[in-house]
Coordinates of C-alpha atoms in Angstrom, one line a residue:
Chain Y
M1 CA -21.0 15.5 2.3
R2 CA -20.2 17.8 4.7
R3 CA -17.7 15.6 6.4
I4 CA -16.0 15.2 3.4
L5 CA -14.5 18.9 3.1
P6 CA -12.3 18.8 6.0
I7 CA -10.4 15.9 4.5
L8 CA -9.7 18.4 2.0
A9 CA -7.4 20.0 4.8
L10 CA -5.4 16.8 5.0
L11 CA -4.0 17.0 1.4
L12 CA -4.6 19.9 -0.4
P13 CA -3.5 23.8 -0.2
T14 CA -6.4 26.1 0.0
A15 CA -6.4 29.8 -0.7
A16 CA -7.1 30.2 3.1
T17 CA -4.0 28.1 4.0
A18 CA -1.7 28.9 1.2
A19 CA -0.1 31.6 2.9
S20 CA 0.7 29.4 5.9
A21 CA 2.8 27.1 3.5
A22 CA 6.1 27.7 5.2
G23 CA 4.6 28.0 8.7
P24 CA 4.6 25.4 11.5
N25 CA 1.0 24.1 10.6
A26 CA 1.5 23.8 6.8
T27 CA 0.5 20.4 5.3
P28 CA 3.0 18.2 3.4
S29 CA 0.7 19.2 0.3
E30 CA 1.0 23.1 1.1
I31 CA 4.8 22.8 1.4
V32 CA 5.0 20.9 -1.8
A33 CA 2.8 23.4 -3.7
H34 CA 4.5 26.3 -2.5
A35 CA 8.1 25.0 -2.9
P36 CA 10.7 27.2 -4.7
D37 CA 12.0 26.2 -7.9
T38 CA 15.3 25.6 -6.1
A39 CA 13.7 22.8 -4.2
W40 CA 13.4 20.6 -7.5
A41 CA 15.6 18.5 -9.5
D42 CA 14.9 17.8 -13.3
V43 CA 14.7 14.1 -14.2
P44 CA 17.0 13.5 -17.2
V45 CA 15.4 12.3 -20.2
D46 CA 17.8 9.6 -20.7
R47 CA 16.8 8.0 -17.4
L48 CA 13.0 8.2 -18.0
L49 CA 11.0 5.5 -19.3
V50 CA 7.8 6.5 -20.9
M51 CA 5.2 3.4 -21.2
T52 CA 2.0 3.9 -23.1
L53 CA -0.8 1.2 -22.9
A54 CA -3.0 0.3 -25.6
N55 CA -5.7 2.5 -24.1
G56 CA -3.5 5.5 -24.3
A57 CA -2.7 5.8 -20.6
R58 CA 0.8 6.7 -19.9
I59 CA 3.2 5.6 -17.1
T60 CA 6.7 7.3 -16.4
I61 CA 9.3 5.4 -14.7
E62 CA 12.7 7.2 -13.7
L63 CA 15.6 4.9 -13.6
A64 CA 18.3 4.6 -10.8
P65 CA 21.6 4.1 -12.5
Q66 CA 23.1 5.1 -8.9
F67 CA 21.9 2.0 -7.6
A68 CA 21.8 -0.7 -10.3
P69 CA 23.9 0.6 -13.5
V70 CA 24.1 -2.7 -15.3
H71 CA 20.4 -3.5 -14.8
T72 CA 19.2 0.2 -15.8
D73 CA 21.8 0.0 -18.8
N74 CA 20.2 -3.0 -20.0
I75 CA 16.9 -1.6 -19.5
A76 CA 17.6 1.6 -21.5
A77 CA 19.1 -0.7 -24.0
L78 CA 15.7 -2.6 -24.2
A79 CA 13.6 0.5 -24.3
R80 CA 15.8 1.9 -27.2
A81 CA 15.2 -1.3 -29.0
H82 CA 11.3 -1.1 -28.5
W83 CA 11.7 -4.3 -26.6
W84 CA 8.1 -3.8 -24.7
D85 CA 6.4 -2.4 -27.7
G86 CA 3.5 -5.1 -28.1
G87 CA 4.5 -6.4 -24.9
A88 CA 1.9 -6.8 -22.1
I89 CA 1.3 -6.5 -18.2
I90 CA 0.9 -10.1 -17.6
R91 CA 0.5 -10.0 -13.7
V92 CA -1.6 -7.8 -11.2
Q93 CA -1.3 -9.3 -7.6
E94 CA -3.7 -7.7 -5.1
N95 CA -1.5 -5.8 -2.5
Y96 CA 1.9 -7.1 -3.9
V97 CA 3.1 -6.2 -7.6
V98 CA 2.1 -5.3 -11.2
Q99 CA 4.6 -7.1 -13.7
W100 CA 5.0 -6.6 -17.4
A101 CA 7.0 -8.7 -20.0
P102 CA 8.3 -8.0 -23.3
R103 CA 6.5 -9.3 -26.7
D104 CA 9.2 -11.9 -27.2
E105 CA 11.6 -12.8 -24.1
K106 CA 13.5 -15.3 -26.7
A107 CA 14.5 -12.4 -29.3
R108 CA 18.1 -11.5 -29.6
P109 CA 18.8 -8.7 -27.4
P110 CA 20.4 -5.5 -28.4
A111 CA 23.9 -4.8 -28.7
G112 CA 25.5 -4.3 -25.0
F113 CA 22.9 -6.1 -23.4
V114 CA 24.2 -8.0 -20.3
A115 CA 22.7 -11.2 -20.2
H116 CA 23.6 -12.1 -16.5
P117 CA 24.3 -8.9 -14.6
P118 CA 25.8 -8.8 -11.1
A119 CA 23.6 -8.8 -8.1
E120 CA 22.9 -5.1 -7.9
Y121 CA 20.8 -5.4 -4.5
D122 CA 22.8 -2.9 -2.6
R123 CA 25.9 -0.9 -3.0
P124 CA 28.5 0.8 -0.9
R125 CA 27.5 3.6 1.0
H126 CA 30.6 5.6 1.8
D127 CA 30.3 8.0 -1.3
I128 CA 26.7 8.5 -0.9
A129 CA 25.3 11.3 1.3
I130 CA 22.2 10.0 3.3
R131 CA 19.6 12.6 4.9
P132 CA 18.2 10.4 7.5
L133 CA 14.5 9.9 8.3
G134 CA 15.1 10.4 11.8
F135 CA 12.7 7.6 12.9
P136 CA 13.4 3.7 13.4
D137 CA 12.9 1.5 10.5
P138 CA 11.9 -2.1 11.1
Y139 CA 13.9 -3.6 8.1
A140 CA 17.2 -1.8 8.3
P141 CA 19.7 -0.3 10.9
S142 CA 18.9 3.1 9.2
A143 CA 16.9 4.7 6.7
G144 CA 16.9 8.1 5.0
F145 CA 17.2 9.9 1.5
A146 CA 19.8 10.1 -0.9
A147 CA 19.9 12.0 -4.1
G148 CA 16.3 12.2 -4.3
W149 CA 15.7 8.5 -3.4
P150 CA 14.3 6.8 -0.3
V151 CA 17.2 4.6 0.9
A152 CA 17.7 2.0 3.6
A153 CA 21.3 1.2 4.9
D154 CA 23.9 -0.4 7.2
E155 CA 27.2 0.6 8.2
D156 CA 28.6 -0.5 4.9
R157 CA 25.9 -0.6 2.2
V158 CA 23.1 1.1 1.2
W159 CA 19.8 0.0 -0.9
L160 CA 16.7 1.1 -2.5
P161 CA 13.7 0.0 -0.5
H162 CA 10.6 -1.7 -2.0
C163 CA 8.1 1.2 -1.4
Y164 CA 5.0 1.7 -3.1
G165 CA 5.7 2.6 -6.6
M166 CA 9.3 1.2 -6.7
V167 CA 10.4 -1.0 -9.9
G168 CA 12.4 -4.0 -9.6
V169 CA 13.6 -6.8 -11.8
G170 CA 12.0 -10.2 -11.8
R171 CA 14.5 -13.0 -11.4
D172 CA 14.7 -16.7 -11.2
M173 CA 16.0 -18.7 -8.4
P174 CA 19.5 -17.5 -6.8
P175 CA 22.2 -17.0 -8.4
D176 CA 19.9 -15.6 -11.1
T177 CA 19.8 -11.6 -11.0
G178 CA 17.2 -11.0 -13.8
D179 CA 18.2 -9.3 -16.9
G180 CA 15.6 -6.5 -16.8
Q181 CA 13.3 -7.8 -19.4
E182 CA 10.5 -8.6 -16.9
L183 CA 10.3 -5.4 -14.6
Y184 CA 7.6 -5.3 -11.6
A185 CA 6.2 -2.0 -9.8
V186 CA 5.1 -2.5 -6.1
N187 CA 1.2 -1.7 -5.9
S188 CA 1.1 -2.3 -2.2
E189 CA 1.9 -2.0 1.4
A190 CA 5.7 -2.0 1.1
P191 CA 6.7 -5.6 0.5
R192 CA 10.3 -4.7 2.2
Q193 CA 11.3 -8.4 2.8
L194 CA 12.3 -8.3 -1.0
D195 CA 14.8 -5.5 -0.3
R196 CA 18.3 -6.7 -1.0
N197 CA 16.9 -9.8 -2.7
L198 CA 16.2 -8.2 -6.1
A199 CA 17.3 -5.4 -8.1
V200 CA 15.4 -2.3 -7.5
V201 CA 16.1 -0.1 -10.4
G202 CA 13.6 2.7 -10.5
R203 CA 10.2 4.1 -9.4
V204 CA 7.0 5.2 -11.1
L205 CA 6.9 9.0 -11.0
T206 CA 3.4 9.4 -12.8
G207 CA 0.7 6.8 -13.5
M208 CA 0.7 4.8 -10.5
D209 CA -3.2 5.6 -10.2
T210 CA -3.3 3.6 -13.7
F211 CA -1.1 0.6 -12.4
G212 CA -3.1 0.8 -9.1
A213 CA -6.6 0.4 -10.7
L214 CA -5.7 -2.6 -13.1
P215 CA -7.9 -5.5 -12.5
R216 CA -6.4 -8.1 -10.5
G217 CA -5.4 -11.3 -12.0
T218 CA -7.1 -14.5 -11.0
A219 CA -4.5 -17.0 -11.6
A220 CA -1.8 -18.1 -9.0
L221 CA -0.1 -14.9 -7.9
G222 CA -2.3 -12.6 -9.8
F223 CA -1.1 -13.7 -13.2
Y224 CA -3.7 -13.0 -15.9
A225 CA -5.5 -16.4 -16.3
S226 CA -5.4 -16.1 -20.1
K227 CA -3.4 -13.9 -22.7
A228 CA -6.6 -12.2 -23.8
Q229 CA -6.6 -10.9 -20.1
N230 CA -3.2 -9.4 -20.5
V231 CA -3.0 -5.5 -20.5
A232 CA -1.5 -4.4 -23.9
I233 CA 1.6 -2.3 -23.7
R234 CA 1.7 -0.2 -27.1
S235 CA 5.1 1.1 -26.2
V236 CA 7.9 1.7 -23.7
S237 CA 10.2 4.4 -24.9
L238 CA 13.2 6.2 -23.5
A239 CA 12.0 9.7 -23.1
A240 CA 15.2 11.2 -24.7
D241 CA 14.0 9.0 -27.9
L242 CA 10.6 10.9 -28.0
P243 CA 9.9 14.0 -30.3
P244 CA 10.8 17.0 -28.0
A245 CA 7.0 18.0 -27.9
R246 CA 6.0 14.4 -26.4
Q247 CA 8.9 14.3 -23.9
P248 CA 7.8 14.4 -20.2
H249 CA 9.7 17.1 -18.1
L250 CA 9.4 15.9 -14.7
Q251 CA 11.0 17.2 -11.7
V252 CA 11.6 15.3 -8.2
M253 CA 12.2 17.2 -5.0
R254 CA 15.7 17.5 -3.9
T255 CA 15.9 15.3 -0.6
D256 CA 19.1 17.5 0.7
G257 CA 17.3 20.9 1.0
P258 CA 15.2 22.9 3.4
T259 CA 12.0 22.3 1.7
F260 CA 12.1 18.7 1.7
T261 CA 13.1 19.0 5.7
A262 CA 9.9 20.9 6.1
Y263 CA 7.8 18.2 3.9
L264 CA 9.4 15.4 6.1
N265 CA 8.7 16.9 9.4
A266 CA 5.3 17.7 8.4
R267 CA 4.6 14.0 7.4
A268 CA 5.8 12.9 10.6
N269 CA 4.0 15.7 12.7
R270 CA 0.8 16.8 11.3
T271 CA -0.4 20.0 13.1
D272 CA -3.0 21.4 10.7
P273 CA -6.5 21.8 12.3
F274 CA -7.8 18.2 11.1
F275 CA -5.4 16.4 13.4
I276 CA -5.8 16.2 17.1
R277 CA -2.5 14.2 17.6
P278 CA 0.5 14.3 15.6
A279 CA 2.3 11.0 14.9
H280 CA 5.8 12.2 16.0
G281 CA 6.8 9.5 13.6
V282 CA 6.7 8.3 10.0
A283 CA 7.9 5.2 8.1
L284 CA 10.5 5.5 5.1
C285 CA 7.8 4.6 2.5
N286 CA 5.2 7.1 3.9
V287 CA 7.2 9.9 2.7
P288 CA 6.8 9.6 -1.0
V289 CA 9.3 11.9 -2.8
P290 CA 7.5 14.8 -4.3
V291 CA 7.0 14.6 -8.1
R292 CA 5.8 17.8 -10.4
E293 CA 5.8 18.8 -14.0
K294 CA 8.4 21.2 -14.7
P295 CA 6.6 24.7 -14.8
Chain D
M1 CA 7.9 -16.8 -18.5
R2 CA 10.4 -19.0 -16.8
R3 CA 11.5 -16.3 -14.4
I4 CA 7.8 -16.4 -13.0
L5 CA 7.8 -19.7 -11.6
P6 CA 10.1 -19.1 -8.8
I7 CA 7.9 -16.3 -7.7
L8 CA 5.5 -18.8 -7.1
A9 CA 7.8 -20.1 -4.2
L10 CA 7.3 -16.7 -2.4
L11 CA 3.6 -17.2 -1.7
L12 CA 2.1 -20.5 -2.4
P13 CA 2.5 -23.9 -1.1
T14 CA 3.1 -26.5 -3.6
A15 CA 3.1 -30.3 -3.3
A16 CA 6.8 -30.2 -3.1
T17 CA 7.1 -28.0 -0.1
A18 CA 3.9 -28.6 1.9
A19 CA 5.8 -31.2 3.9
S20 CA 8.0 -28.5 5.2
A21 CA 5.3 -26.3 6.1
A22 CA 6.1 -26.6 9.7
G23 CA 9.7 -26.5 9.2
P24 CA 12.2 -23.7 9.5
N25 CA 12.2 -22.8 5.9
A26 CA 8.4 -22.7 5.4
T27 CA 6.7 -19.8 3.6
P28 CA 4.1 -17.6 5.4
S29 CA 1.6 -19.0 2.9
E30 CA 2.7 -22.7 3.5
I31 CA 2.3 -22.0 7.1
V32 CA -1.1 -20.5 6.7
A33 CA -2.3 -23.1 4.2
H34 CA -1.3 -25.9 6.8
A35 CA -2.5 -24.2 9.8
P36 CA -4.6 -26.4 12.1
D37 CA -8.3 -25.6 12.8
T38 CA -7.2 -24.7 16.4
A39 CA -5.2 -21.7 14.9
W40 CA -8.4 -20.0 13.8
A41 CA -11.1 -18.2 15.2
D42 CA -14.7 -17.7 13.8
V43 CA -15.8 -14.1 12.9
P44 CA -19.3 -13.8 14.4
V45 CA -21.9 -12.9 11.9
D46 CA -23.3 -10.1 13.9
R47 CA -19.8 -8.5 13.3
L48 CA -19.5 -8.9 10.0
L49 CA -20.7 -6.4 7.2
V50 CA -21.4 -7.9 3.8
M51 CA -21.3 -5.1 0.9
T52 CA -22.6 -6.2 -2.5
L53 CA -21.9 -3.6 -5.3
A54 CA -24.4 -3.2 -8.3
N55 CA -22.0 -5.2 -10.4
G56 CA -22.2 -8.1 -7.9
A57 CA -18.8 -7.8 -6.2
R58 CA -18.6 -8.5 -2.7
I59 CA -16.7 -7.2 0.2
T60 CA -16.8 -8.2 3.9
I61 CA -15.8 -6.1 6.4
E62 CA -15.2 -7.2 10.2
L63 CA -16.1 -4.7 12.9
A64 CA -14.1 -4.1 15.9
P65 CA -16.3 -3.6 18.8
Q66 CA -13.6 -4.0 21.3
F67 CA -12.0 -0.9 20.0
A68 CA -15.0 1.3 19.1
P69 CA -18.2 0.0 20.6
V70 CA -20.2 3.1 20.1
H71 CA -19.2 3.7 16.4
T72 CA -19.6 0.0 15.7
D73 CA -23.1 -0.2 17.3
N74 CA -23.9 2.7 15.1
I75 CA -22.7 1.0 11.9
A76 CA -24.3 -2.2 12.8
A77 CA -27.9 -0.4 13.5
L78 CA -27.2 1.5 10.1
A79 CA -26.6 -1.9 8.2
R80 CA -29.7 -3.6 9.7
A81 CA -31.7 -0.3 8.6
H82 CA -30.1 -1.1 5.0
W83 CA -28.7 2.5 5.3
W84 CA -26.1 2.0 2.7
D85 CA -28.5 0.2 0.2
G86 CA -28.5 2.2 -2.8
G87 CA -25.8 4.4 -1.7
A88 CA -22.3 4.6 -3.5
I89 CA -18.4 4.6 -3.3
I90 CA -17.8 8.3 -3.8
R91 CA -14.3 8.6 -3.4
V92 CA -11.2 6.4 -4.7
Q93 CA -7.9 8.6 -3.8
E94 CA -4.9 6.6 -5.5
N95 CA -2.8 5.5 -2.7
Y96 CA -5.0 6.7 0.2
V97 CA -8.6 5.4 0.8
V98 CA -11.6 4.2 -0.8
Q99 CA -14.9 6.2 0.8
W100 CA -18.5 5.4 0.7
A101 CA -21.7 7.0 1.8
P102 CA -25.3 6.3 2.3
R103 CA -27.9 6.9 -0.1
D104 CA -29.4 9.9 1.9
E105 CA -27.2 11.2 5.1
K106 CA -30.0 13.4 6.0
A107 CA -32.6 10.6 6.7
R108 CA -33.6 9.9 10.2
P109 CA -31.3 7.4 11.5
P110 CA -32.6 4.0 13.3
A111 CA -33.6 4.0 17.0
G112 CA -30.4 3.9 19.3
F113 CA -28.2 5.6 16.9
V114 CA -25.6 8.0 18.5
A115 CA -25.5 11.1 16.6
H116 CA -22.1 12.3 18.5
P117 CA -20.2 9.3 19.6
P118 CA -17.3 9.6 21.9
A119 CA -13.7 9.9 20.4
E120 CA -12.8 6.3 20.3
Y121 CA -9.5 6.7 18.6
D122 CA -7.8 4.6 21.2
R123 CA -8.5 2.6 24.5
P124 CA -7.1 1.6 27.6
R125 CA -4.6 -1.3 27.4
H126 CA -4.6 -2.7 30.8
D127 CA -7.3 -5.5 30.0
I128 CA -5.6 -6.4 26.6
A129 CA -3.0 -9.0 26.1
I130 CA -0.7 -7.8 23.2
R131 CA 1.6 -10.4 21.5
P132 CA 4.5 -8.0 20.5
L133 CA 5.5 -7.5 16.9
G134 CA 9.2 -7.7 18.1
F135 CA 10.5 -5.0 15.8
P136 CA 10.4 -1.3 16.1
D137 CA 7.4 0.8 14.9
P138 CA 8.1 4.1 13.7
Y139 CA 4.7 5.4 14.6
A140 CA 4.1 4.1 18.3
P141 CA 6.4 3.1 21.5
S142 CA 5.0 -0.5 21.0
A143 CA 3.3 -2.5 18.1
G144 CA 1.8 -6.2 17.9
F145 CA -1.4 -8.0 18.0
A146 CA -4.3 -8.4 20.2
A147 CA -7.5 -10.6 19.8
G148 CA -6.6 -11.1 16.3
W149 CA -6.0 -7.5 15.3
P150 CA -2.8 -5.6 14.7
V151 CA -2.3 -2.8 17.6
A152 CA -0.1 -0.2 18.3
A153 CA 0.1 1.1 21.7
D154 CA 1.8 3.2 24.4
E155 CA 2.0 2.6 28.2
D156 CA -1.6 3.3 28.8
R157 CA -3.4 3.0 25.6
V158 CA -3.8 0.8 22.5
W159 CA -5.3 1.3 19.1
L160 CA -5.8 0.1 15.8
P161 CA -3.6 1.3 13.2
H162 CA -4.4 2.4 9.5
C163 CA -2.9 -0.7 7.7
Y164 CA -3.9 -1.6 4.2
G165 CA -7.6 -2.9 4.4
M166 CA -8.4 -1.2 7.9
V167 CA -11.9 0.5 7.8
G168 CA -12.4 3.8 9.5
V169 CA -15.2 6.6 10.2
G170 CA -15.0 9.8 8.2
R171 CA -15.4 12.7 10.2
D172 CA -15.7 16.6 10.3
M173 CA -13.2 18.8 12.1
P174 CA -12.5 18.1 15.5
P175 CA -14.2 17.9 18.1
D176 CA -16.7 16.0 15.6
T177 CA -15.9 12.3 15.6
G178 CA -18.2 11.0 12.7
D179 CA -21.2 8.9 13.1
G180 CA -20.6 6.2 11.0
Q181 CA -22.4 7.1 8.1
E182 CA -19.4 7.5 5.9
L183 CA -16.7 4.9 6.1
Y184 CA -13.4 4.5 4.4
A185 CA -11.0 1.6 3.7
V186 CA -7.2 2.2 3.4
N187 CA -6.0 1.0 -0.3
S188 CA -2.5 2.4 0.2
E189 CA 0.8 2.2 1.9
A190 CA -0.3 2.6 5.5
P191 CA -1.3 6.2 6.2
R192 CA -0.7 5.8 9.9
Q193 CA -0.5 9.6 10.5
L194 CA -4.1 9.2 10.7
D195 CA -3.8 6.7 13.7
R196 CA -5.4 8.1 17.1
N197 CA -6.9 10.9 15.1
L198 CA -10.0 8.9 13.6
A199 CA -12.0 6.0 14.8
V200 CA -10.8 2.7 13.2
V201 CA -13.6 0.4 13.4
G202 CA -12.8 -2.6 11.4
R203 CA -11.1 -4.2 8.4
V204 CA -11.9 -5.7 5.1
L205 CA -11.7 -9.4 5.2
T206 CA -12.5 -10.3 1.8
G207 CA -12.9 -8.1 -1.3
M208 CA -10.0 -5.6 -1.1
D209 CA -9.0 -6.9 -4.6
T210 CA -12.3 -5.3 -5.8
F211 CA -11.9 -2.0 -3.8
G212 CA -8.1 -1.9 -4.8
A213 CA -8.9 -1.8 -8.4
L214 CA -11.7 0.8 -8.5
P215 CA -11.0 3.6 -10.8
R216 CA -9.4 6.5 -9.2
G217 CA -11.7 9.7 -8.8
T218 CA -10.4 12.7 -10.8
A219 CA -11.9 15.5 -8.7
A220 CA -9.7 16.9 -5.6
L221 CA -9.0 14.1 -3.3
G222 CA -10.1 11.3 -5.6
F223 CA -13.7 12.1 -5.3
Y224 CA -15.5 10.9 -8.3
A225 CA -16.1 14.2 -10.5
S226 CA -19.9 13.4 -11.1
K227 CA -22.6 10.9 -9.5
A228 CA -22.4 9.1 -12.7
Q229 CA -19.0 8.0 -11.8
N230 CA -19.8 6.9 -8.4
V231 CA -19.8 3.1 -7.7
A232 CA -23.4 2.0 -6.9
I233 CA -23.8 0.0 -3.6
R234 CA -26.6 -2.7 -4.0
S235 CA -26.6 -3.4 -0.4
V236 CA -24.8 -3.6 2.9
S237 CA -26.1 -6.1 5.5
L238 CA -25.1 -7.4 8.8
A239 CA -24.2 -11.2 7.7
A240 CA -26.3 -12.2 10.6
D241 CA -29.4 -10.5 8.7
L242 CA -28.9 -12.9 5.7
P243 CA -30.5 -15.8 4.9
P244 CA -28.1 -18.7 6.4
A245 CA -27.0 -19.9 2.8
R246 CA -25.9 -16.6 2.0
Q247 CA -24.0 -15.9 5.3
P248 CA -20.3 -15.8 4.7
H249 CA -18.4 -18.0 7.5
L250 CA -15.0 -16.6 7.8
Q251 CA -12.3 -17.3 10.2
V252 CA -9.2 -15.0 11.1
M253 CA -6.0 -16.6 12.4
R254 CA -5.8 -16.4 16.3
T255 CA -2.7 -14.1 17.2
D256 CA -2.3 -15.6 20.6
G257 CA -0.9 -19.1 19.2
P258 CA 2.0 -20.8 18.0
T259 CA 1.1 -20.9 14.4
F260 CA 0.8 -17.3 14.1
T261 CA 4.0 -17.0 15.8
A262 CA 5.3 -19.3 13.2
Y263 CA 3.5 -17.1 10.4
L264 CA 5.2 -14.0 12.1
N265 CA 8.4 -15.2 12.2
A266 CA 8.3 -16.2 8.7
R267 CA 7.2 -12.9 7.5
A268 CA 10.3 -11.3 9.3
N269 CA 12.9 -13.8 8.2
R270 CA 12.2 -15.5 4.7
T271 CA 14.4 -18.3 4.4
D272 CA 12.8 -20.1 1.8
P273 CA 15.0 -20.7 -1.6
F274 CA 13.9 -17.8 -3.4
F275 CA 15.5 -15.5 -0.7
I276 CA 19.2 -15.0 -0.4
R277 CA 19.0 -12.4 2.6
P278 CA 16.2 -12.5 5.5
A279 CA 15.2 -9.0 6.4
H280 CA 15.3 -9.9 10.2
G281 CA 12.4 -7.4 10.5
V282 CA 8.9 -6.6 9.4
A283 CA 6.6 -3.7 9.7
L284 CA 3.5 -4.0 11.7
C285 CA 1.3 -3.4 8.7
N286 CA 3.2 -6.2 6.6
V287 CA 1.9 -8.8 8.7
P288 CA -1.7 -9.1 7.4
V289 CA -3.6 -11.5 10.1
P290 CA -4.7 -14.6 7.7
V291 CA -8.2 -15.0 6.8
R292 CA -9.9 -18.0 5.5
E293 CA -13.4 -19.5 4.7
K294 CA -14.4 -21.9 7.4
P295 CA -13.8 -25.5 6.1

């Protein structure tokens, strides 16, 4: 197994290297492991969905009201109404998306639910400070990070990209925009052709290892071939509605600070000893914004 | 489930749309489904690995001797010596790699095995015709396709990128280059920081749905925490060594022809009815080269 150990240096801090975390040869993981508390921002519990599968596995999803307020309000209202309790993951398409549905899409939605939200596929950029990625993006004139989120943008508009783990709203043919009852999470090489064509409303913060390992559906587009194959959802709650002891307290790295700058630079220029040639570049979706449990 | 059906239009040809496969609004899948036989190239059985897991699942891997001849000769020799029969997948790291190892790394390698191959991390580009991607690549001066493979390049060198499903050789710290006994397959958002730092020797042609759904390892870096958790490999054979009836006959789309051009353009500019805004761009690793069973 000897050739395995060095790969450790790729991703984990070790006692030997920890001291160099702030140094020029720190790995991204070392920088994250040693980030000061000031580098992190709390995820508000009223923006955090907690999905529990029938087998007890837990997935947490942060909503992005800054980018899709009407859709995220719908989703929060549905969670508060236990809309997905007893629902199921109905589709797992290899290298594309994981998609889930409520117990009953024809049930009467909760008060305040907007049946036909506007197309929140992008938003004005004038009031959002974007920290540039610093490298070209094949899909957009510019790419970077804003308020803790990866973003793509042109001169006037900014939008959330379909990176691994991002969550969007399934929809019917245009002009339908989806209403938030059926959501999907990207489990693949970023399908960014979907950017600005669907409402991206959040991201999986923890539990992508569970979503990623779900058996692929065998029907067309990865839908499970029978209801018996669906992955049962025990509940989806807004974290704020959970008993305090069961509320996750997660933090996302601030993308406007020096620690994220060091992390981004390290992702683009690996100089730790395993590497012989830094890339001097990185793709937007290959710079996952670090997440941690609040200490 | 009504909002599901349109998503069908994203990826599958239908009787209604098949006639438009060659038209301006054909989807990538429609173009692939209706590609003429001349658009495809056979995968030689002496370059094709067939891995069978203990549960019977089959994964096929095409080797790339054009890019890493010494490593791929080693791998073919190891397969012919049944090196991985009784071996195991020992590591499944979420959003990174699936890695497997032989039954006994200390066994005596077969004749012709090169214990210390050269660093086949890239190769000269002068004798390789590259069909350009046509969009910027964050990791390399240029990107495109050559002889059926995605490639990245600078003025003098060309290399295989770490896209989803690409297969590489695990190695120890430099100057070690790995010898091919331990291989990994990318199961994630393309970790292209690894480009030119490891020998990429091939790609999974079929079976990524199996690799992708493997349970993630819980030890550091996604290694399985105990041997009991390892995923047993029944056998890894060179397809040429299998009885004719069990040899896979696969074809990969030629990347130098008009059908691939239409496919690439469709990946970059989705104009089928589900889309309201084509990206007018695409990332190298989001243009998987189509594969099919030979009719």
